[in-house]
């Protein structure tokens, strides 16, 4: 028993240190996961949501420390009891999530390793068994060092954990496990291979046949039945392939600009997942760095999940020189753990990624900005003082008998004046004019 407990204290201790450190590396990400657990669809504990970040830091620091305490033998009773209570709680939580299908990823290992709820529950049951063995063999846990050294190691570990947590909060995670890490191309991470597994969905159709409800199960095709349709339910048998980046898009006024922006060189993205929660000092820093980026020839694009009115208010209040586009909030939270945060892109590839505290680290040398593409709308056809484009004019199908006069502008300055006024009024770029006067019908 002595040797079993000796081995297990090292194994479980290392496991808790690794698991805790991964989350300590990204406490904001773990806080987002806690918010999901506290939400109405899981535990329905909304009063904890404002404190999610604080709870996140306490939990992950405690998890790392318990692993260290177990290995060095610091306060064995306190350590083992704490481990036992923690694993019992997490076992209940993962079972609840798995059984009721509440949370798809437990967040046990952050973004480093995804685990579905049943896998996570199995992992917690395994750890619970190991910790119970340690619990019943607690008398075999002896400190590796003398009392003073053990206390000093424990205190230094606590200080190191707090210092590391503060560092990643004020900057960014030291290790980035997400698909939006530096060097990745966003477009490439959105591609679904042609031979990728497709989702398998089971459809259960219900029909009323002669007063009795009868069910048909298909893969999506409508079943043959003489009865009256009642309803259909679906069940996902297999999720199929999901690309690493699957919920990212850049939209404005209902138009999708994703591929346009991801193919541009020299782009600076400003990410604010929620403008109401953005830090004021961060927006001031964004103003300064984006002014420099614009002056140096970069396209600056803002991304937010907030509404246009709120975005326009922030632009006005901070005198920002760029516009905000819409993007899904979950995607923005995944992109960068800073609100606001900044990414430098080169044709969709992430070159730099910084917290607003580190905007001075952005490298923004002057670049040649490509001339904007000018769309030539061709000839403006003015028919009885109404401006029509080529397609609209041809749709009239005017015959020679219907045309009384064709007016040709001879004065070049007059032509320019008329074209400019039409272009400004219609938002077009016509380059020539033909004016028609039709015969009046009696």
mmCIF file with all atom_site columns, N, CA and C in Angstrom, residues 219-260:
data_model
loop_
_atom_site.group_PDB
_atom_site.id
_atom_site.type_symbol
_atom_site.label_atom_id
_atom_site.label_alt_id
_atom_site.label_comp_id
_atom_site.label_asym_id
_atom_site.label_entity_id
_atom_site.label_seq_id
_atom_site.pdbx_PDB_ins_code
_atom_site.Cartn_x
_atom_site.Cartn_y
_atom_site.Cartn_z
_atom_site.occupancy
_atom_site.B_iso_or_equiv
_atom_site.pdbx_formal_charge
_atom_site.auth_seq_id
_atom_site.auth_comp_id
_atom_site.auth_asym_id
_atom_site.auth_atom_id
_atom_site.pdbx_PDB_model_num
ATOM 1   N N  . UNK A 1 219 ? -33.167 8.802  -42.979 1.00 0.00 ? 219 UNK A N  1
ATOM 2   C CA . UNK A 1 219 ? -31.962 9.634  -42.918 1.00 0.00 ? 219 UNK A CA 1
ATOM 3   C C  . UNK A 1 219 ? -32.233 11.048 -43.394 1.00 0.00 ? 219 UNK A C  1
ATOM 4   N N  . UNK A 1 220 ? -33.496 11.404 -43.504 1.00 0.00 ? 220 UNK A N  1
ATOM 5   C CA . UNK A 1 220 ? -33.877 12.745 -43.935 1.00 0.00 ? 220 UNK A CA 1
ATOM 6   C C  . UNK A 1 220 ? -34.927 12.752 -45.019 1.00 0.00 ? 220 UNK A C  1
ATOM 7   N N  . UNK A 1 221 ? -35.042 11.664 -45.760 1.00 0.00 ? 221 UNK A N  1
ATOM 8   C CA . UNK A 1 221 ? -36.030 11.592 -46.834 1.00 0.00 ? 221 UNK A CA 1
ATOM 9   C C  . UNK A 1 221 ? -37.439 11.488 -46.245 1.00 0.00 ? 221 UNK A C  1
ATOM 10  N N  . UNK A 1 222 ? -38.391 12.066 -46.962 1.00 0.00 ? 222 UNK A N  1
ATOM 11  C CA . UNK A 1 222 ? -39.779 12.052 -46.489 1.00 0.00 ? 222 UNK A CA 1
ATOM 12  C C  . UNK A 1 222 ? -40.356 10.660 -46.685 1.00 0.00 ? 222 UNK A C  1
ATOM 13  N N  . UNK A 1 223 ? -40.900 10.054 -45.628 1.00 0.00 ? 223 UNK A N  1
ATOM 14  C CA . UNK A 1 223 ? -41.401 8.669  -45.747 1.00 0.00 ? 223 UNK A CA 1
ATOM 15  C C  . UNK A 1 223 ? -42.723 8.593  -46.511 1.00 0.00 ? 223 UNK A C  1
ATOM 16  N N  . UNK A 1 224 ? -43.005 7.420  -46.995 1.00 0.00 ? 224 UNK A N  1
ATOM 17  C CA . UNK A 1 224 ? -44.276 7.184  -47.678 1.00 0.00 ? 224 UNK A CA 1
ATOM 18  C C  . UNK A 1 224 ? -45.313 6.762  -46.640 1.00 0.00 ? 224 UNK A C  1
ATOM 19  N N  . UNK A 1 225 ? -46.336 7.572  -46.512 1.00 0.00 ? 225 UNK A N  1
ATOM 20  C CA . UNK A 1 225 ? -47.391 7.273  -45.542 1.00 0.00 ? 225 UNK A CA 1
ATOM 21  C C  . UNK A 1 225 ? -48.699 7.862  -46.031 1.00 0.00 ? 225 UNK A C  1
ATOM 22  N N  . UNK A 1 226 ? -49.786 7.143  -45.814 1.00 0.00 ? 226 UNK A N  1
ATOM 23  C CA . UNK A 1 226 ? -51.116 7.628  -46.199 1.00 0.00 ? 226 UNK A CA 1
ATOM 24  C C  . UNK A 1 226 ? -51.771 8.414  -45.071 1.00 0.00 ? 226 UNK A C  1
ATOM 25  N N  . UNK A 1 227 ? -51.091 8.458  -43.927 1.00 0.00 ? 227 UNK A N  1
ATOM 26  C CA . UNK A 1 227 ? -51.667 9.133  -42.778 1.00 0.00 ? 227 UNK A CA 1
ATOM 27  C C  . UNK A 1 227 ? -51.431 10.632 -42.776 1.00 0.00 ? 227 UNK A C  1
ATOM 28  N N  . UNK A 1 228 ? -51.960 11.294 -41.755 1.00 0.00 ? 228 UNK A N  1
ATOM 29  C CA . UNK A 1 228 ? -51.818 12.747 -41.596 1.00 0.00 ? 228 UNK A CA 1
ATOM 30  C C  . UNK A 1 228 ? -50.514 13.052 -40.851 1.00 0.00 ? 228 UNK A C  1
ATOM 31  N N  . UNK A 1 229 ? -49.740 13.972 -41.423 1.00 0.00 ? 229 UNK A N  1
ATOM 32  C CA . UNK A 1 229 ? -48.452 14.326 -40.821 1.00 0.00 ? 229 UNK A CA 1
ATOM 33  C C  . UNK A 1 229 ? -48.675 14.983 -39.454 1.00 0.00 ? 229 UNK A C  1
ATOM 34  N N  . UNK A 1 230 ? -47.927 14.506 -38.448 1.00 0.00 ? 230 UNK A N  1
ATOM 35  C CA . UNK A 1 230 ? -48.036 15.063 -37.090 1.00 0.00 ? 230 UNK A CA 1
ATOM 36  C C  . UNK A 1 230 ? -46.803 15.896 -36.744 1.00 0.00 ? 230 UNK A C  1
ATOM 37  N N  . UNK A 1 231 ? -45.609 15.359 -36.992 1.00 0.00 ? 231 UNK A N  1
ATOM 38  C CA . UNK A 1 231 ? -44.391 16.094 -36.655 1.00 0.00 ? 231 UNK A CA 1
ATOM 39  C C  . UNK A 1 231 ? -43.151 15.267 -36.941 1.00 0.00 ? 231 UNK A C  1
ATOM 40  N N  . UNK A 1 232 ? -41.987 15.892 -36.728 1.00 0.00 ? 232 UNK A N  1
ATOM 41  C CA . UNK A 1 232 ? -40.716 15.208 -36.953 1.00 0.00 ? 232 UNK A CA 1
ATOM 42  C C  . UNK A 1 232 ? -39.716 15.658 -35.898 1.00 0.00 ? 232 UNK A C  1
ATOM 43  N N  . UNK A 1 233 ? -38.909 14.736 -35.422 1.00 0.00 ? 233 UNK A N  1
ATOM 44  C CA . UNK A 1 233 ? -37.820 15.057 -34.499 1.00 0.00 ? 233 UNK A CA 1
ATOM 45  C C  . UNK A 1 233 ? -36.526 14.518 -35.099 1.00 0.00 ? 233 UNK A C  1
ATOM 46  N N  . UNK A 1 234 ? -35.430 15.139 -34.688 1.00 0.00 ? 234 UNK A N  1
ATOM 47  C CA . UNK A 1 234 ? -34.132 14.719 -35.211 1.00 0.00 ? 234 UNK A CA 1
ATOM 48  C C  . UNK A 1 234 ? -33.196 14.347 -34.065 1.00 0.00 ? 234 UNK A C  1
ATOM 49  N N  . UNK A 1 235 ? -32.277 13.440 -34.368 1.00 0.00 ? 235 UNK A N  1
ATOM 50  C CA . UNK A 1 235 ? -31.262 13.026 -33.405 1.00 0.00 ? 235 UNK A CA 1
ATOM 51  C C  . UNK A 1 235 ? -29.931 12.910 -34.140 1.00 0.00 ? 235 UNK A C  1
ATOM 52  N N  . UNK A 1 236 ? -28.919 13.588 -33.618 1.00 0.00 ? 236 UNK A N  1
ATOM 53  C CA . UNK A 1 236 ? -27.600 13.543 -34.247 1.00 0.00 ? 236 UNK A CA 1
ATOM 54  C C  . UNK A 1 236 ? -26.876 12.279 -33.814 1.00 0.00 ? 236 UNK A C  1
ATOM 55  N N  . UNK A 1 237 ? -26.606 11.416 -34.779 1.00 0.00 ? 237 UNK A N  1
ATOM 56  C CA . UNK A 1 237 ? -25.900 10.169 -34.503 1.00 0.00 ? 237 UNK A CA 1
ATOM 57  C C  . UNK A 1 237 ? -24.393 10.414 -34.501 1.00 0.00 ? 237 UNK A C  1
ATOM 58  N N  . UNK A 1 238 ? -23.937 11.204 -35.467 1.00 0.00 ? 238 UNK A N  1
ATOM 59  C CA . UNK A 1 238 ? -22.518 11.543 -35.583 1.00 0.00 ? 238 UNK A CA 1
ATOM 60  C C  . UNK A 1 238 ? -22.406 12.992 -36.021 1.00 0.00 ? 238 UNK A C  1
ATOM 61  N N  . UNK A 1 239 ? -21.533 13.746 -35.350 1.00 0.00 ? 239 UNK A N  1
ATOM 62  C CA . UNK A 1 239 ? -21.413 15.178 -35.624 1.00 0.00 ? 239 UNK A CA 1
ATOM 63  C C  . UNK A 1 239 ? -20.778 15.461 -36.984 1.00 0.00 ? 239 UNK A C  1
ATOM 64  N N  . UNK A 1 240 ? -19.951 14.543 -37.480 1.00 0.00 ? 240 UNK A N  1
ATOM 65  C CA . UNK A 1 240 ? -19.240 14.823 -38.714 1.00 0.00 ? 240 UNK A CA 1
ATOM 66  C C  . UNK A 1 240 ? -18.050 15.739 -38.457 1.00 0.00 ? 240 UNK A C  1
ATOM 67  N N  . UNK A 1 241 ? -17.402 16.162 -39.535 1.00 0.00 ? 241 UNK A N  1
ATOM 68  C CA . UNK A 1 241 ? -16.202 17.000 -39.404 1.00 0.00 ? 241 UNK A CA 1
ATOM 69  C C  . UNK A 1 241 ? -16.591 18.457 -39.204 1.00 0.00 ? 241 UNK A C  1
ATOM 70  N N  . UNK A 1 242 ? -15.937 19.093 -38.254 1.00 0.00 ? 242 UNK A N  1
ATOM 71  C CA . UNK A 1 242 ? -16.127 20.520 -38.028 1.00 0.00 ? 242 UNK A CA 1
ATOM 72  C C  . UNK A 1 242 ? -14.763 21.199 -38.111 1.00 0.00 ? 242 UNK A C  1
ATOM 73  N N  . UNK A 1 243 ? -14.592 22.160 -39.023 1.00 0.00 ? 243 UNK A N  1
ATOM 74  C CA . UNK A 1 243 ? -13.283 22.815 -39.162 1.00 0.00 ? 243 UNK A CA 1
ATOM 75  C C  . UNK A 1 243 ? -12.916 23.551 -37.884 1.00 0.00 ? 243 UNK A C  1
ATOM 76  N N  . UNK A 1 244 ? -11.622 23.742 -37.623 1.00 0.00 ? 244 UNK A N  1
ATOM 77  C CA . UNK A 1 244 ? -11.194 24.438 -36.402 1.00 0.00 ? 244 UNK A CA 1
ATOM 78  C C  . UNK A 1 244 ? -11.862 25.806 -36.232 1.00 0.00 ? 244 UNK A C  1
ATOM 79  N N  . UNK A 1 245 ? -12.025 26.535 -37.351 1.00 0.00 ? 245 UNK A N  1
ATOM 80  C CA . UNK A 1 245 ? -12.736 27.817 -37.319 1.00 0.00 ? 245 UNK A CA 1
ATOM 81  C C  . UNK A 1 245 ? -14.019 27.635 -38.117 1.00 0.00 ? 245 UNK A C  1
ATOM 82  N N  . UNK A 1 246 ? -15.162 27.692 -37.452 1.00 0.00 ? 246 UNK A N  1
ATOM 83  C CA . UNK A 1 246 ? -16.427 27.387 -38.114 1.00 0.00 ? 246 UNK A CA 1
ATOM 84  C C  . UNK A 1 246 ? -17.520 28.431 -37.882 1.00 0.00 ? 246 UNK A C  1
ATOM 85  N N  . UNK A 1 247 ? -17.268 29.402 -37.033 1.00 0.00 ? 247 UNK A N  1
ATOM 86  C CA . UNK A 1 247 ? -18.314 30.384 -36.735 1.00 0.00 ? 247 UNK A CA 1
ATOM 87  C C  . UNK A 1 247 ? -17.811 31.821 -36.930 1.00 0.00 ? 247 UNK A C  1
ATOM 88  N N  . UNK A 1 248 ? -16.822 31.980 -37.809 1.00 0.00 ? 248 UNK A N  1
ATOM 89  C CA . UNK A 1 248 ? -16.226 33.299 -38.026 1.00 0.00 ? 248 UNK A CA 1
ATOM 90  C C  . UNK A 1 248 ? -16.731 33.893 -39.334 1.00 0.00 ? 248 UNK A C  1
ATOM 91  N N  . UNK A 1 249 ? -17.227 35.113 -39.266 1.00 0.00 ? 249 UNK A N  1
ATOM 92  C CA . UNK A 1 249 ? -17.631 35.841 -40.466 1.00 0.00 ? 249 UNK A CA 1
ATOM 93  C C  . UNK A 1 249 ? -17.545 37.333 -40.163 1.00 0.00 ? 249 UNK A C  1
ATOM 94  N N  . UNK A 1 250 ? -17.422 38.121 -41.227 1.00 0.00 ? 250 UNK A N  1
ATOM 95  C CA . UNK A 1 250 ? -17.355 39.580 -41.097 1.00 0.00 ? 250 UNK A CA 1
ATOM 96  C C  . UNK A 1 250 ? -18.488 40.157 -41.934 1.00 0.00 ? 250 UNK A C  1
ATOM 97  N N  . UNK A 1 251 ? -19.444 40.784 -41.270 1.00 0.00 ? 251 UNK A N  1
ATOM 98  C CA . UNK A 1 251 ? -20.640 41.261 -41.974 1.00 0.00 ? 251 UNK A CA 1
ATOM 99  C C  . UNK A 1 251 ? -20.924 42.722 -41.637 1.00 0.00 ? 251 UNK A C  1
ATOM 100 N N  . UNK A 1 252 ? -21.605 43.360 -42.574 1.00 0.00 ? 252 UNK A N  1
ATOM 101 C CA . UNK A 1 252 ? -22.048 44.733 -42.346 1.00 0.00 ? 252 UNK A CA 1
ATOM 102 C C  . UNK A 1 252 ? -23.253 44.998 -43.234 1.00 0.00 ? 252 UNK A C  1
ATOM 103 N N  . UNK A 1 253 ? -24.319 45.488 -42.612 1.00 0.00 ? 253 UNK A N  1
ATOM 104 C CA . UNK A 1 253 ? -25.558 45.805 -43.335 1.00 0.00 ? 253 UNK A CA 1
ATOM 105 C C  . UNK A 1 253 ? -26.048 44.614 -44.152 1.00 0.00 ? 253 UNK A C  1
ATOM 106 N N  . UNK A 1 254 ? -25.901 43.407 -43.581 1.00 0.00 ? 254 UNK A N  1
ATOM 107 C CA . UNK A 1 254 ? -26.388 42.215 -44.243 1.00 0.00 ? 254 UNK A CA 1
ATOM 108 C C  . UNK A 1 254 ? -25.488 41.662 -45.337 1.00 0.00 ? 254 UNK A C  1
ATOM 109 N N  . UNK A 1 255 ? -24.347 42.291 -45.577 1.00 0.00 ? 255 UNK A N  1
ATOM 110 C CA . UNK A 1 255 ? -23.428 41.853 -46.628 1.00 0.00 ? 255 UNK A CA 1
ATOM 111 C C  . UNK A 1 255 ? -22.205 41.194 -45.996 1.00 0.00 ? 255 UNK A C  1
ATOM 112 N N  . UNK A 1 256 ? -21.749 40.101 -46.603 1.00 0.00 ? 256 UNK A N  1
ATOM 113 C CA . UNK A 1 256 ? -20.619 39.327 -46.083 1.00 0.00 ? 256 UNK A CA 1
ATOM 114 C C  . UNK A 1 256 ? -19.308 39.827 -46.701 1.00 0.00 ? 256 UNK A C  1
ATOM 115 N N  . UNK A 1 257 ? -18.396 40.305 -45.849 1.00 0.00 ? 257 UNK A N  1
ATOM 116 C CA . UNK A 1 257 ? -17.103 40.830 -46.306 1.00 0.00 ? 257 UNK A CA 1
ATOM 117 C C  . UNK A 1 257 ? -15.939 39.913 -45.907 1.00 0.00 ? 257 UNK A C  1
ATOM 118 N N  . UNK A 1 258 ? -16.260 38.695 -45.440 1.00 0.00 ? 258 UNK A N  1
ATOM 119 C CA . UNK A 1 258 ? -15.225 37.823 -44.886 1.00 0.00 ? 258 UNK A CA 1
ATOM 120 C C  . UNK A 1 258 ? -14.072 37.596 -45.851 1.00 0.00 ? 258 UNK A C  1
ATOM 121 N N  . UNK A 1 259 ? -14.380 37.062 -47.029 1.00 0.00 ? 259 UNK A N  1
ATOM 122 C CA . UNK A 1 259 ? -13.316 36.732 -47.977 1.00 0.00 ? 259 UNK A CA 1
ATOM 123 C C  . UNK A 1 259 ? -12.627 37.977 -48.519 1.00 0.00 ? 259 UNK A C  1
ATOM 124 N N  . UNK A 1 260 ? -13.372 39.056 -48.674 1.00 0.00 ? 260 UNK A N  1
ATOM 125 C CA . UNK A 1 260 ? -12.777 40.309 -49.142 1.00 0.00 ? 260 UNK A CA 1
ATOM 126 C C  . UNK A 1 260 ? -11.674 40.755 -48.190 1.00 0.00 ? 260 UNK A C  1
#
